[in-house]
Amino acid sequence: MNPRDVEPRLLRGFVAVAEELHFTRAAARLYVAQQALSRDVRRLEQTLAATLFVRTTRAVELTPDGHRLLPLARRVLRAHEELAGAFAAVAAAGAAPRPLLVDLNTDGPGTARTVLERARELAPDCELMARFESGLTHAAAEVAAGRLDVAFGYADGLDPVLRAPLAQRPVRYEPLAVLLPEGHPLAAGESVPLDALAGETVYAGAGNPRTLEWTGLARELFAGRGILMAPPAPVAMGMDEFRRVMVKTGNPVLATVGFLQMPGCVKLPLTDPVPLSPLSMVWRKGFGHPGLDALRTAAAGLAAERGWLVPPAGSWLPAPLTHGPGGG
């Protein structure tokens, strides 16, 4: 291969490794497998007939050739991004925006659905398509990879590496609830005090790789209250399967007050204190779309109208947000 034909992907991988000096961290930053990144670096070295890194079991260092290539590679990548942006601007000037893919986490009513419907009113010429990925950990990775555009969930509970390429906007402090099978001793009241769950085994997605942020919030809420985390269970696909498994195990399920009502189950708000889940909207940093603008405007307007970002006195919030929501 002629060095003039080097793919931008190979240079992008080289720059990531050069800046991290660690193949695993560079691969995580690029959202690729480490083996694939190593192959790309070897291919670049073969193309340039140069050794770019010295690798040992403990360290990765740039060679003199690697040091010389690094500023050139950065310039090439910047030029490539500018050219891609120029082409995108030309295309956007003469075409309607593509549909915006929005993950609502669940198929049903709720805060995210309310924001979406308001945004559709604000931008009637935009196509805002709903998706249901169930779990922000999974949906955020899809957003970062460009397979989704917007997602909703507990963004501050995401792994920092996953959160790094995302922008976020706080939307609401969502009150939490508990789903109980009909006939459960706690199902007869109008609410469930947190202390009443002491000794109960509550399901909060443990073992589900899509919902790590939700399980983390639950673990923090349960700590010191004698509430047990239900063990991992097969992930139920669809509400019918979810309800069947829930009724079969008899375990309460941690949810938000906006979660779907299900036959055979009772949903009651949690109190004393009222626990809150900080809901945010996330998208890729630098991404622009009129539908995204409409969603951000809708979220801000609804939060102001309905007091979504004013936590009730004496409520509970996870530790990172004790002093207010994070921005982005």
XYZ file of N, CA, C and O in Angstrom, residues 13-208:
784
model
N -6.294 5.363 15.341
C -5.825 4.372 16.307
C -4.429 4.669 16.801
O -4.134 4.554 17.995
N -3.537 5.062 15.893
C -2.167 5.405 16.274
C -2.157 6.566 17.262
O -1.470 6.523 18.292
N -2.942 7.621 16.984
C -2.963 8.791 17.858
C -3.504 8.419 19.237
O -2.974 8.860 20.268
N -4.536 7.597 19.275
C -5.102 7.198 20.568
C -4.071 6.441 21.406
O -3.908 6.700 22.601
N -3.356 5.504 20.786
C -2.341 4.749 21.531
C -1.196 5.673 21.946
O -0.676 5.578 23.065
N -0.810 6.580 21.058
C 0.285 7.502 21.373
C -0.070 8.410 22.545
O 0.798 8.761 23.351
N -1.335 8.806 22.644
C -1.743 9.695 23.732
C -1.988 8.941 25.032
O -1.739 9.472 26.121
N -2.497 7.728 24.926
C -2.756 6.945 26.141
C -1.542 6.139 26.596
O -1.419 5.807 27.783
N -0.672 5.771 25.628
C 0.460 4.864 25.895
C -0.021 3.594 26.597
O 0.608 3.083 27.522
N -1.181 3.122 26.127
C -1.806 1.936 26.725
C -2.855 1.437 25.731
O -3.804 2.163 25.419
N -2.690 0.217 25.219
C -3.597 -0.279 24.186
C -5.011 -0.489 24.720
O -5.994 -0.218 24.021
N -5.151 -0.958 25.948
C -6.488 -1.209 26.487
C -7.267 0.085 26.641
O -8.442 0.176 26.251
N -6.628 1.118 27.208
C -7.318 2.395 27.367
C -7.630 3.034 26.019
O -8.704 3.628 25.832
N -6.711 2.923 25.073
C -6.952 3.489 23.740
C -8.119 2.789 23.055
O -8.956 3.429 22.409
N -8.202 1.471 23.201
C -9.308 0.723 22.601
C -10.634 1.127 23.217
O -11.639 1.299 22.517
N -10.670 1.299 24.545
C -11.900 1.732 25.210
C -12.308 3.125 24.740
O -13.496 3.402 24.531
N -11.336 3.995 24.557
C -11.617 5.358 24.093
C -12.236 5.365 22.697
O -13.098 6.198 22.398
N -11.796 4.419 21.851
C -12.285 4.357 20.471
C -13.485 3.418 20.306
O -14.022 3.298 19.206
N -13.858 2.713 21.409
C -14.948 1.756 21.359
C -14.682 0.655 20.335
O -15.520 0.309 19.507
N -13.464 0.101 20.369
C -13.101 -1.025 19.510
C -12.435 -2.085 20.380
O -12.002 -1.816 21.507
N -12.348 -3.290 19.855
C -11.655 -4.357 20.568
C -10.149 -4.097 20.545
O -9.604 -3.563 19.570
N -9.472 -4.484 21.616
C -8.032 -4.250 21.695
C -7.297 -4.983 20.574
O -6.334 -4.462 20.004
N -7.768 -6.200 20.242
C -7.108 -6.956 19.179
C -7.203 -6.221 17.841
O -6.240 -6.196 17.064
N -8.387 -5.623 17.592
C -8.565 -4.885 16.334
C -7.649 -3.664 16.285
O -7.059 -3.355 15.239
N -7.515 -2.986 17.414
C -6.629 -1.818 17.457
C -5.177 -2.235 17.230
O -4.437 -1.568 16.491
N -4.757 -3.332 17.848
C -3.383 -3.811 17.649
C -3.131 -4.145 16.185
O -2.066 -3.848 15.638
N -4.127 -4.767 15.525
C -3.973 -5.092 14.096
C -3.826 -3.816 13.268
O -3.012 -3.761 12.343
N -4.612 -2.787 13.604
C -4.524 -1.532 12.850
C -3.155 -0.878 13.012
O -2.594 -0.337 12.053
N -2.610 -0.916 14.220
C -1.285 -0.321 14.441
C -0.225 -1.089 13.657
O 0.661 -0.488 13.017
N -0.296 -2.423 13.686
C 0.676 -3.215 12.909
C 0.546 -2.929 11.419
O 1.556 -2.837 10.701
N -0.686 -2.777 10.948
C -0.896 -2.495 9.522
C -0.296 -1.144 9.148
O 0.315 -0.996 8.083
N -0.465 -0.143 10.043
C 0.115 1.174 9.774
C 1.640 1.086 9.750
O 2.292 1.677 8.884
N 2.220 0.348 10.671
C 3.674 0.189 10.706
C 4.172 -0.490 9.437
O 5.205 -0.101 8.873
N 3.432 -1.502 8.966
C 3.827 -2.184 7.736
C 3.727 -1.245 6.531
O 4.587 -1.243 5.642
N 2.658 -0.444 6.517
C 2.460 0.484 5.391
C 3.574 1.517 5.324
O 4.076 1.853 4.239
N 3.983 2.011 6.493
C 5.005 3.054 6.541
C 6.417 2.488 6.623
O 7.395 3.248 6.597
N 6.529 1.146 6.755
C 7.837 0.498 6.917
C 8.607 1.132 8.068
O 9.794 1.467 7.961
N 7.883 1.303 9.183
C 8.496 1.945 10.348
C 7.920 1.329 11.614
O 6.768 0.900 11.639
N 8.735 1.282 12.662
C 8.268 0.848 13.978
C 7.869 2.095 14.761
O 8.687 3.008 14.949
N 6.612 2.130 15.187
C 6.075 3.329 15.829
C 6.055 3.240 17.351
O 6.052 4.272 18.033
N 6.003 2.020 17.889
C 5.943 1.849 19.335
C 6.935 0.778 19.771
O 7.189 -0.189 19.043
N 7.460 0.960 20.966
C 8.206 -0.086 21.644
C 7.281 -0.661 22.702
O 6.829 0.065 23.593
N 6.992 -1.964 22.604
C 6.039 -2.597 23.511
C 6.782 -3.545 24.445
O 7.586 -4.356 23.989
N 6.489 -3.445 25.724
C 6.965 -4.433 26.692
C 5.755 -4.909 27.467
O 4.625 -4.442 27.243
N 5.965 -5.831 28.364
C 4.842 -6.318 29.174
C 4.331 -5.256 30.130
O 3.218 -5.368 30.650
N 5.138 -4.224 30.381
C 4.742 -3.209 31.357
C 4.476 -1.832 30.772
O 3.882 -0.986 31.430
N 4.941 -1.570 29.565
C 4.840 -0.198 29.060
C 4.765 -0.181 27.540
O 5.161 -1.132 26.863
N 4.228 0.932 27.032
C 4.218 1.227 25.603
C 4.850 2.601 25.436
O 4.443 3.561 26.100
N 5.859 2.712 24.569
C 6.542 3.985 24.341
C 6.634 4.256 22.851
O 6.738 3.335 22.038
N 6.604 5.548 22.490
C 6.796 5.946 21.099
C 8.265 5.830 20.707
O 9.153 6.173 21.494
N 8.509 5.356 19.497
C 9.856 5.368 18.935
C 10.117 6.749 18.332
O 9.201 7.580 18.222
N 11.334 7.031 17.918
C 11.579 8.318 17.233
C 10.671 8.494 16.014
O 10.174 9.607 15.768
N 10.456 7.429 15.230
C 9.538 7.536 14.089
C 8.127 7.862 14.564
O 7.396 8.630 13.932
N 7.733 7.248 15.676
C 6.406 7.528 16.215
C 6.256 8.973 16.634
O 5.222 9.606 16.389
N 7.289 9.516 17.284
C 7.257 10.930 17.684
C 7.146 11.846 16.471
O 6.441 12.865 16.514
N 7.845 11.502 15.384
C 7.775 12.338 14.182
C 6.400 12.252 13.527
O 5.906 13.241 12.979
N 5.778 11.074 13.578
C 4.487 10.898 12.909
C 3.347 11.570 13.670
O 2.386 12.032 13.050
N 3.430 11.647 15.001
C 2.286 12.077 15.803
C 1.727 13.440 15.397
O 0.522 13.563 15.138
N 2.538 14.515 15.304
C 1.949 15.817 14.913
C 1.399 15.792 13.490
O 0.392 16.453 13.203
N 2.045 15.026 12.592
C 1.530 14.932 11.218
C 0.186 14.219 11.202
O -0.745 14.629 10.493
N 0.071 13.139 11.977
C -1.183 12.388 12.022
C -2.309 13.253 12.563
O -3.449 13.220 12.064
N -2.007 14.046 13.596
C -3.044 14.936 14.141
C -3.517 15.948 13.103
O -4.715 16.227 13.000
N -2.572 16.490 12.321
C -2.956 17.465 11.290
C -3.824 16.813 10.221
O -4.821 17.392 9.769
N -3.456 15.594 9.815
C -4.248 14.881 8.797
C -5.659 14.626 9.307
O -6.642 14.819 8.586
N -5.777 14.202 10.562
C -7.101 13.909 11.115
C -7.939 15.174 11.238
O -9.151 15.151 10.980
N -7.328 16.276 11.647
C -8.078 17.536 11.719
C -8.580 17.942 10.344
O -9.730 18.376 10.181
N -7.718 17.810 9.335
C -8.130 18.156 7.978
C -9.252 17.246 7.498
O -10.205 17.697 6.836
N -9.157 15.957 7.842
C -10.196 15.012 7.450
C -11.531 15.383 8.094
O -12.587 15.352 7.451
N -11.507 15.755 9.391
C -12.734 16.133 10.082
C -13.324 17.411 9.497
O -14.545 17.537 9.350
N -12.454 18.371 9.154
C -12.948 19.617 8.554
C -13.594 19.352 7.204
O -14.642 19.931 6.874
N -12.979 18.462 6.411
C -13.538 18.131 5.108
C -14.874 17.421 5.261
O -15.839 17.725 4.545
N -14.943 16.473 6.210
C -16.200 15.769 6.433
C -17.287 16.737 6.881
O -18.445 16.642 6.454
N -16.916 17.700 7.757
C -17.885 18.690 8.202
C -18.371 19.568 7.068
O -19.555 19.912 6.997
N -17.465 19.921 6.153
C -17.859 20.747 5.010
C -18.830 20.005 4.112
O -19.836 20.555 3.664
N -18.540 18.718 3.843
C -19.458 17.921 3.025
C -20.817 17.795 3.709
O -21.870 17.874 3.058
N -20.806 17.596 5.030
C -22.065 17.450 5.762
C -22.873 18.744 5.695
O -24.101 18.716 5.552
N -22.184 19.899 5.787
C -22.878 21.173 5.732
C -23.516 21.396 4.361
O -24.644 21.886 4.250
N -22.769 21.027 3.302
C -23.314 21.170 1.946
C -24.540 20.280 1.779
O -25.577 20.687 1.234
N -24.440 19.044 2.270
C -25.570 18.117 2.149
C -26.763 18.594 2.951
O -27.911 18.510 2.505
N -26.492 19.118 4.167
C -27.595 19.554 5.024
C -28.314 20.761 4.445
O -29.517 20.933 4.642
N -27.566 21.605 3.714
C -28.172 22.812 3.161
C -29.220 22.483 2.113
O -30.159 23.249 1.914
N -29.084 21.332 1.467
C -30.023 21.012 0.397
C -30.945 19.849 0.691
O -31.617 19.370 -0.201
N -30.983 19.393 1.959
C -31.816 18.234 2.257
C -32.454 18.376 3.620
O -31.944 19.064 4.502
N -33.602 17.734 3.787
C -34.264 17.708 5.082
C -33.432 16.877 6.058
O -32.728 15.950 5.652
N -33.447 17.216 7.348
C -32.665 16.425 8.303
C -33.162 14.989 8.356
O -34.355 14.713 8.194
N -32.236 14.074 8.563
C -32.616 12.661 8.663
C -33.421 12.445 9.938
O -33.407 13.270 10.859
N -34.126 11.335 10.047
C -34.851 11.048 11.292
C -33.902 10.998 12.483
O -32.768 10.538 12.380
N -34.368 11.469 13.618
C -33.606 11.428 14.866
C -34.077 10.211 15.664
O -35.271 10.045 15.915
N -33.139 9.350 16.053
C -33.469 8.128 16.784
C -33.327 8.384 18.276
O -32.239 8.701 18.757
N -34.422 8.233 18.999
C -34.492 8.602 20.414
C -34.867 7.374 21.243
O -35.929 6.784 21.031
N -33.995 7.004 22.178
C -34.304 5.879 23.066
C -35.043 6.382 24.294
O -34.568 7.271 24.998
N -36.220 5.790 24.564
C -37.048 6.182 25.703
C -36.919 5.212 26.867
O -37.626 5.350 27.861
N -36.091 4.212 26.733
C -35.823 3.221 27.773
C -36.933 2.186 27.909
O -36.666 1.007 28.091
N -38.200 2.603 27.830
C -39.293 1.652 27.947
C -40.443 2.101 27.059
O -40.614 3.297 26.799
N -41.243 1.158 26.590
C -42.372 1.450 25.696
C -43.605 1.730 26.540
O -44.302 0.822 26.980
N -43.866 2.984 26.780
C -45.020 3.335 27.600
C -44.958 4.786 28.003
O -44.078 5.537 27.588
N -45.890 5.234 28.857
C -45.869 6.622 29.314
C -44.684 6.864 30.225
O -44.049 5.933 30.710
N -44.378 8.121 30.462
C -43.252 8.452 31.328
C -42.651 9.782 30.929
O -43.076 10.424 29.956
N -41.641 10.204 31.663
C -41.023 11.509 31.443
C -40.435 11.633 30.042
O -40.649 12.632 29.346
N -39.668 10.626 29.614
C -39.030 10.700 28.300
C -40.075 10.798 27.192
O -39.911 11.558 26.228
N -41.168 10.040 27.310
C -42.247 10.103 26.313
C -42.875 11.494 26.310
O -43.185 12.031 25.235
N -43.055 12.095 27.477
C -43.632 13.436 27.555
C -42.737 14.455 26.856
O -43.211 15.327 26.119
N -41.427 14.353 27.074
C -40.484 15.259 26.412
C -40.533 15.061 24.895
O -40.547 16.026 24.124
N -40.579 13.809 24.453
C -40.622 13.524 23.018
C -41.878 14.125 22.378
O -41.801 14.741 21.302
N -43.028 13.954 23.025
C -44.265 14.477 22.444
C -44.241 16.003 22.359
O -44.699 16.588 21.372
N -43.688 16.657 23.383
C -43.570 18.118 23.328
C -42.618 18.533 22.198
O -42.883 19.502 21.473
N -41.514 17.810 22.038
C -40.557 18.133 20.974
C -41.181 17.961 19.598
O -40.911 18.735 18.674
N -42.017 16.961 19.432
C -42.699 16.769 18.145
C -43.623 17.938 17.833
O -43.786 18.322 16.671
N -44.222 18.523 18.865
C -45.057 19.709 18.660
C -44.200 20.913 18.262
O -44.616 21.723 17.421
N -43.023 21.018 18.859
C -42.144 22.156 18.575
C -41.482 22.060 17.208
O -41.145 23.090 16.609
N -41.258 20.842 16.722
C -40.566 20.644 15.437
C -41.364 19.678 14.572
O -40.944 18.536 14.343
N -42.529 20.090 14.090
C -43.398 19.166 13.342
C -42.788 18.664 12.043
O -43.215 17.617 11.532
N -41.805 19.369 11.494
C -41.189 18.934 10.236
C -40.079 17.913 10.450
O -39.555 17.351 9.482
N -39.684 17.681 11.708
C -38.652 16.689 12.014
C -39.296 15.336 12.322
O -40.373 15.287 12.918
N -38.631 14.281 11.914
C -39.071 12.933 12.269
C -38.283 12.462 13.477
O -37.081 12.232 13.401
N -38.954 12.361 14.619
C -38.331 11.885 15.848
C -38.855 10.479 16.108
O -40.019 10.292 16.441
N -37.981 9.490 15.916
C -38.368 8.082 16.010
C -38.000 7.523 17.382
O -36.852 7.628 17.816
N -38.978 6.908 18.056
C -38.739 6.337 19.383
C -38.135 4.943 19.270
O -38.486 4.166 18.374
N -37.210 4.641 20.169
C -36.639 3.303 20.317
C -36.709 2.933 21.799
O -36.892 3.778 22.661
N -36.542 1.641 22.098
C -36.654 1.172 23.471
C -35.520 0.189 23.731
O -35.637 -0.998 23.449
N -34.399 0.692 24.279
C -33.214 -0.144 24.470
C -33.138 -0.765 25.867
O -32.386 -1.675 26.100
N -33.920 -0.255 26.837
C -33.962 -0.806 28.195
C -32.601 -0.804 28.867
O -31.877 -1.791 28.861
N -32.264 0.342 29.439
C -31.006 0.464 30.166
C -30.095 1.490 29.523
O -29.739 1.360 28.345
N -29.690 2.519 30.290
C -28.869 3.572 29.695
C -27.445 3.110 29.417
O -26.804 3.618 28.504
N -26.920 2.151 30.184
C -25.569 1.675 29.899
C -25.483 1.171 28.465
O -24.536 1.488 27.734
N -26.464 0.386 28.039
C -26.475 -0.116 26.663
C -26.776 1.013 25.677
O -26.084 1.156 24.663
N -27.800 1.822 25.979
C -28.198 2.875 25.039
C -27.088 3.907 24.859
O -26.867 4.400 23.745
N -26.362 4.242 25.932
C -25.289 5.238 25.813
C -24.183 4.751 24.895
O -23.606 5.540 24.126
N -23.869 3.462 24.958
C -22.869 2.915 24.039
C -23.359 3.005 22.597
O -22.580 3.272 21.672
N -24.664 2.786 22.399
C -25.236 2.921 21.055
C -25.175 4.381 20.581
O -24.916 4.647 19.409
N -25.421 5.322 21.483
C -25.314 6.741 21.132
C -23.877 7.086 20.751
O -23.621 7.739 19.733
N -22.927 6.649 21.566
C -21.516 6.953 21.292
C -21.067 6.377 19.960
O -20.241 6.966 19.263
N -21.644 5.217 19.577
C -21.270 4.562 18.323
C -22.039 5.107 17.127
O -21.774 4.707 15.994
N -23.000 6.020 17.360
C -23.759 6.606 16.260
C -24.951 5.798 15.811
O -25.584 6.120 14.805
N -25.312 4.758 16.553
C -26.477 3.943 16.179
C -27.768 4.467 16.811
O -28.856 4.067 16.420
N -27.638 5.320 17.794
C -28.744 6.073 18.382
C -28.298 7.533 18.451
O -27.101 7.826 18.438
N -29.265 8.435 18.549
C -28.923 9.851 18.632
C -29.108 10.420 20.035
O -28.318 11.245 20.486
N -30.152 10.006 20.723
C -30.485 10.548 22.035
C -30.985 9.413 22.910
O -31.653 8.489 22.426
N -30.671 9.465 24.203
C -31.187 8.477 25.145
C -31.471 9.168 26.470
O -30.955 10.253 26.758
N -32.294 8.525 27.294
C -32.675 9.055 28.600
C -32.298 8.057 29.688
O -32.410 6.838 29.490
N -31.886 8.555 30.860
C -31.595 7.668 31.975
C -30.716 8.349 33.004
O -30.459 9.563 32.938
N -30.218 7.556 33.951
C -29.379 8.045 35.042
C -27.948 8.166 34.523
O -27.118 7.287 34.725
N -27.648 9.282 33.876
C -26.367 9.453 33.178
C -25.199 9.521 34.138
O -24.100 9.060 33.809
N -25.383 10.094 35.327
C -24.267 10.213 36.252
C -23.884 8.875 36.862
O -22.859 8.768 37.532
N -24.689 7.846 36.621
C -24.348 6.508 37.075
C -23.574 5.699 36.056
O -23.232 4.542 36.320
N -23.298 6.286 34.890
C -22.554 5.577 33.854
C -21.072 5.516 34.197
O -20.534 6.391 34.881
N -20.404 4.505 33.658
C -18.949 4.433 33.759
C -18.358 5.701 33.116
O -18.804 6.128 32.047
N -17.368 6.341 33.761
C -16.803 7.582 33.208
C -16.295 7.451 31.776
O -16.401 8.395 30.985
N -15.752 6.296 31.417
C -15.271 6.099 30.041
C -16.437 6.144 29.069
O -16.347 6.728 27.979
N -17.572 5.555 29.443
C -18.751 5.557 28.585
C -19.366 6.945 28.516
O -19.890 7.357 27.471
N -19.282 7.699 29.605
C -19.896 9.023 29.652
C -19.056 10.075 28.936
O -19.583 11.121 28.505
N -17.758 9.835 28.786
C -16.843 10.865 28.280
C -17.254 11.464 26.932
O -17.166 12.686 26.756
N -17.700 10.659 25.925
C -18.026 11.274 24.635
C -19.440 11.849 24.566
O -19.871 12.287 23.500
N -20.141 11.881 25.685
C -21.546 12.280 25.681
C -21.735 13.643 26.337
O -21.056 13.989 27.302
N -22.678 14.398 25.796
C -23.194 15.590 26.467
C -24.493 15.193 27.148
O -25.166 14.247 26.724
N -24.866 15.908 28.203
C -26.097 15.561 28.892
C -26.819 16.793 29.393
O -26.209 17.834 29.631
N -28.115 16.656 29.526
C -28.947 17.715 30.096
C -29.840 17.108 31.160
O -30.603 16.186 30.865
N -29.785 17.600 32.413
C -30.713 17.103 33.423
C -32.164 17.388 33.008
O -32.460 18.464 32.488
N -33.044 16.439 33.235
C -34.438 16.580 32.834
C -35.370 16.578 34.049
O -36.245 17.427 34.175
N -35.168 15.600 34.961
C -36.113 15.473 36.078
C -35.504 14.624 37.197
O -34.737 13.699 36.930
N -35.883 14.963 38.424
C -35.668 14.055 39.544
C -36.918 13.171 39.623
O -37.969 13.609 40.086
N -36.778 11.936 39.164
C -37.945 11.052 39.109
C -38.143 10.313 40.426
O -37.254 9.583 40.880
N -39.324 10.439 41.061
C -39.598 9.662 42.272
C -39.609 8.167 41.962
O -40.062 7.746 40.892
N -39.115 7.392 42.901
C -39.053 5.944 42.722
C -40.274 5.267 43.337
O -40.925 5.798 44.245
N -40.549 4.093 42.823
C -41.687 3.299 43.273
C -41.245 1.847 43.386
O -40.121 1.482 43.033
N -42.139 1.016 43.879
C -41.869 -0.414 43.952
C -43.053 -1.152 43.342
O -44.215 -0.804 43.569
N -42.759 -2.127 42.491
C -43.780 -3.008 41.922
C -43.902 -4.231 42.817
O -42.898 -4.875 43.146
N -45.138 -4.542 43.184
C -45.399 -5.671 44.081
C -46.417 -6.611 43.453
O -47.399 -6.155 42.851
N -46.226 -7.899 43.570
C -47.275 -8.827 43.123
C -48.529 -8.620 43.966
O -48.448 -8.327 45.167
N -49.703 -8.732 43.342
C -50.949 -8.655 44.105
C -50.926 -9.709 45.209
O -50.493 -10.837 44.992
N -51.347 -9.340 46.387
C -51.313 -10.270 47.505
C -50.087 -10.117 48.376
O -50.027 -10.697 49.469
N -49.099 -9.335 47.935
C -47.924 -9.092 48.779
C -48.377 -8.282 49.998
O -49.237 -7.397 49.896
N -47.801 -8.540 51.175
C -48.237 -7.821 52.379
C -48.136 -6.304 52.281
O -48.896 -5.590 52.936
N -47.220 -5.787 51.464
C -47.057 -4.339 51.351
C -47.963 -3.719 50.288
O -47.975 -2.496 50.128
N -48.711 -4.537 49.563
C -49.482 -4.033 48.428
C -50.795 -3.378 48.834
O -51.473 -2.786 47.992
N -51.174 -3.464 50.102
C -52.486 -2.957 50.508
C -52.492 -1.463 50.783
O -53.559 -0.843 50.822
N -51.345 -0.846 50.994
C -51.304 0.573 51.333
C -51.314 1.471 50.112
O -51.444 1.022 48.961
N -51.160 2.789 50.364
C -51.106 3.768 49.274
C -49.669 4.122 48.912
O -49.426 4.737 47.872
N -48.723 3.760 49.776
C -47.304 3.979 49.515
C -46.529 2.972 50.350
O -47.100 2.258 51.181
N -45.215 2.909 50.117
C -44.365 1.979 50.859
C -43.200 2.768 51.460
O -42.348 3.277 50.720
N -43.149 2.913 52.789
C -41.970 3.532 53.410
C -40.738 2.678 53.147
O -40.811 1.444 53.134
N -39.601 3.320 52.930
C -38.381 2.567 52.645
C -38.071 1.557 53.740
O -37.637 0.434 53.469
N -38.306 1.938 55.000
C -38.001 1.025 56.100
C -38.827 -0.259 56.020
O -38.408 -1.301 56.536
N -39.988 -0.192 55.373
C -40.836 -1.379 55.275
C -40.238 -2.432 54.349
O -40.658 -3.592 54.369
N -39.262 -2.034 53.517
C -38.615 -2.994 52.620
C -37.459 -3.729 53.293
O -36.851 -4.610 52.671
N -37.153 -3.380 54.536
C -36.073 -4.075 55.250
C -36.397 -5.570 55.300
O -37.505 -5.972 55.650
N -35.422 -6.384 54.926
C -35.613 -7.830 54.891
C -36.171 -8.340 53.580
O -36.164 -9.558 53.336
N -36.670 -7.436 52.732
C -37.187 -7.843 51.421
C -36.033 -8.001 50.436
O -34.999 -7.321 50.542
N -36.215 -8.880 49.466
C -35.267 -9.051 48.368
C -35.865 -8.372 47.142
O -36.883 -8.820 46.613
N -35.261 -7.264 46.703
C -35.837 -6.401 45.666
C -35.017 -6.531 44.383
O -33.779 -6.439 44.408
N -35.713 -6.706 43.264
C -35.023 -6.821 41.971
C -34.737 -5.434 41.415
O -35.617 -4.571 41.347
N -33.471 -5.216 40.995
C -33.063 -3.933 40.406
C -32.088 -4.155 39.256
O -31.145 -3.395 39.070
N -32.313 -5.211 38.488
C -31.517 -5.436 37.285
C -30.150 -6.027 37.525
O -29.310 -6.008 36.612
N -29.867 -6.544 38.713
C -28.544 -7.112 38.980
C -28.218 -8.192 37.952
O -29.048 -9.047 37.649
N -27.007 -8.134 37.402
C -26.574 -9.104 36.403
C -26.919 -8.737 34.980
O -26.443 -9.386 34.047
N -27.731 -7.688 34.777
C -28.092 -7.258 33.426
C -27.067 -6.225 32.962
O -27.006 -5.120 33.507
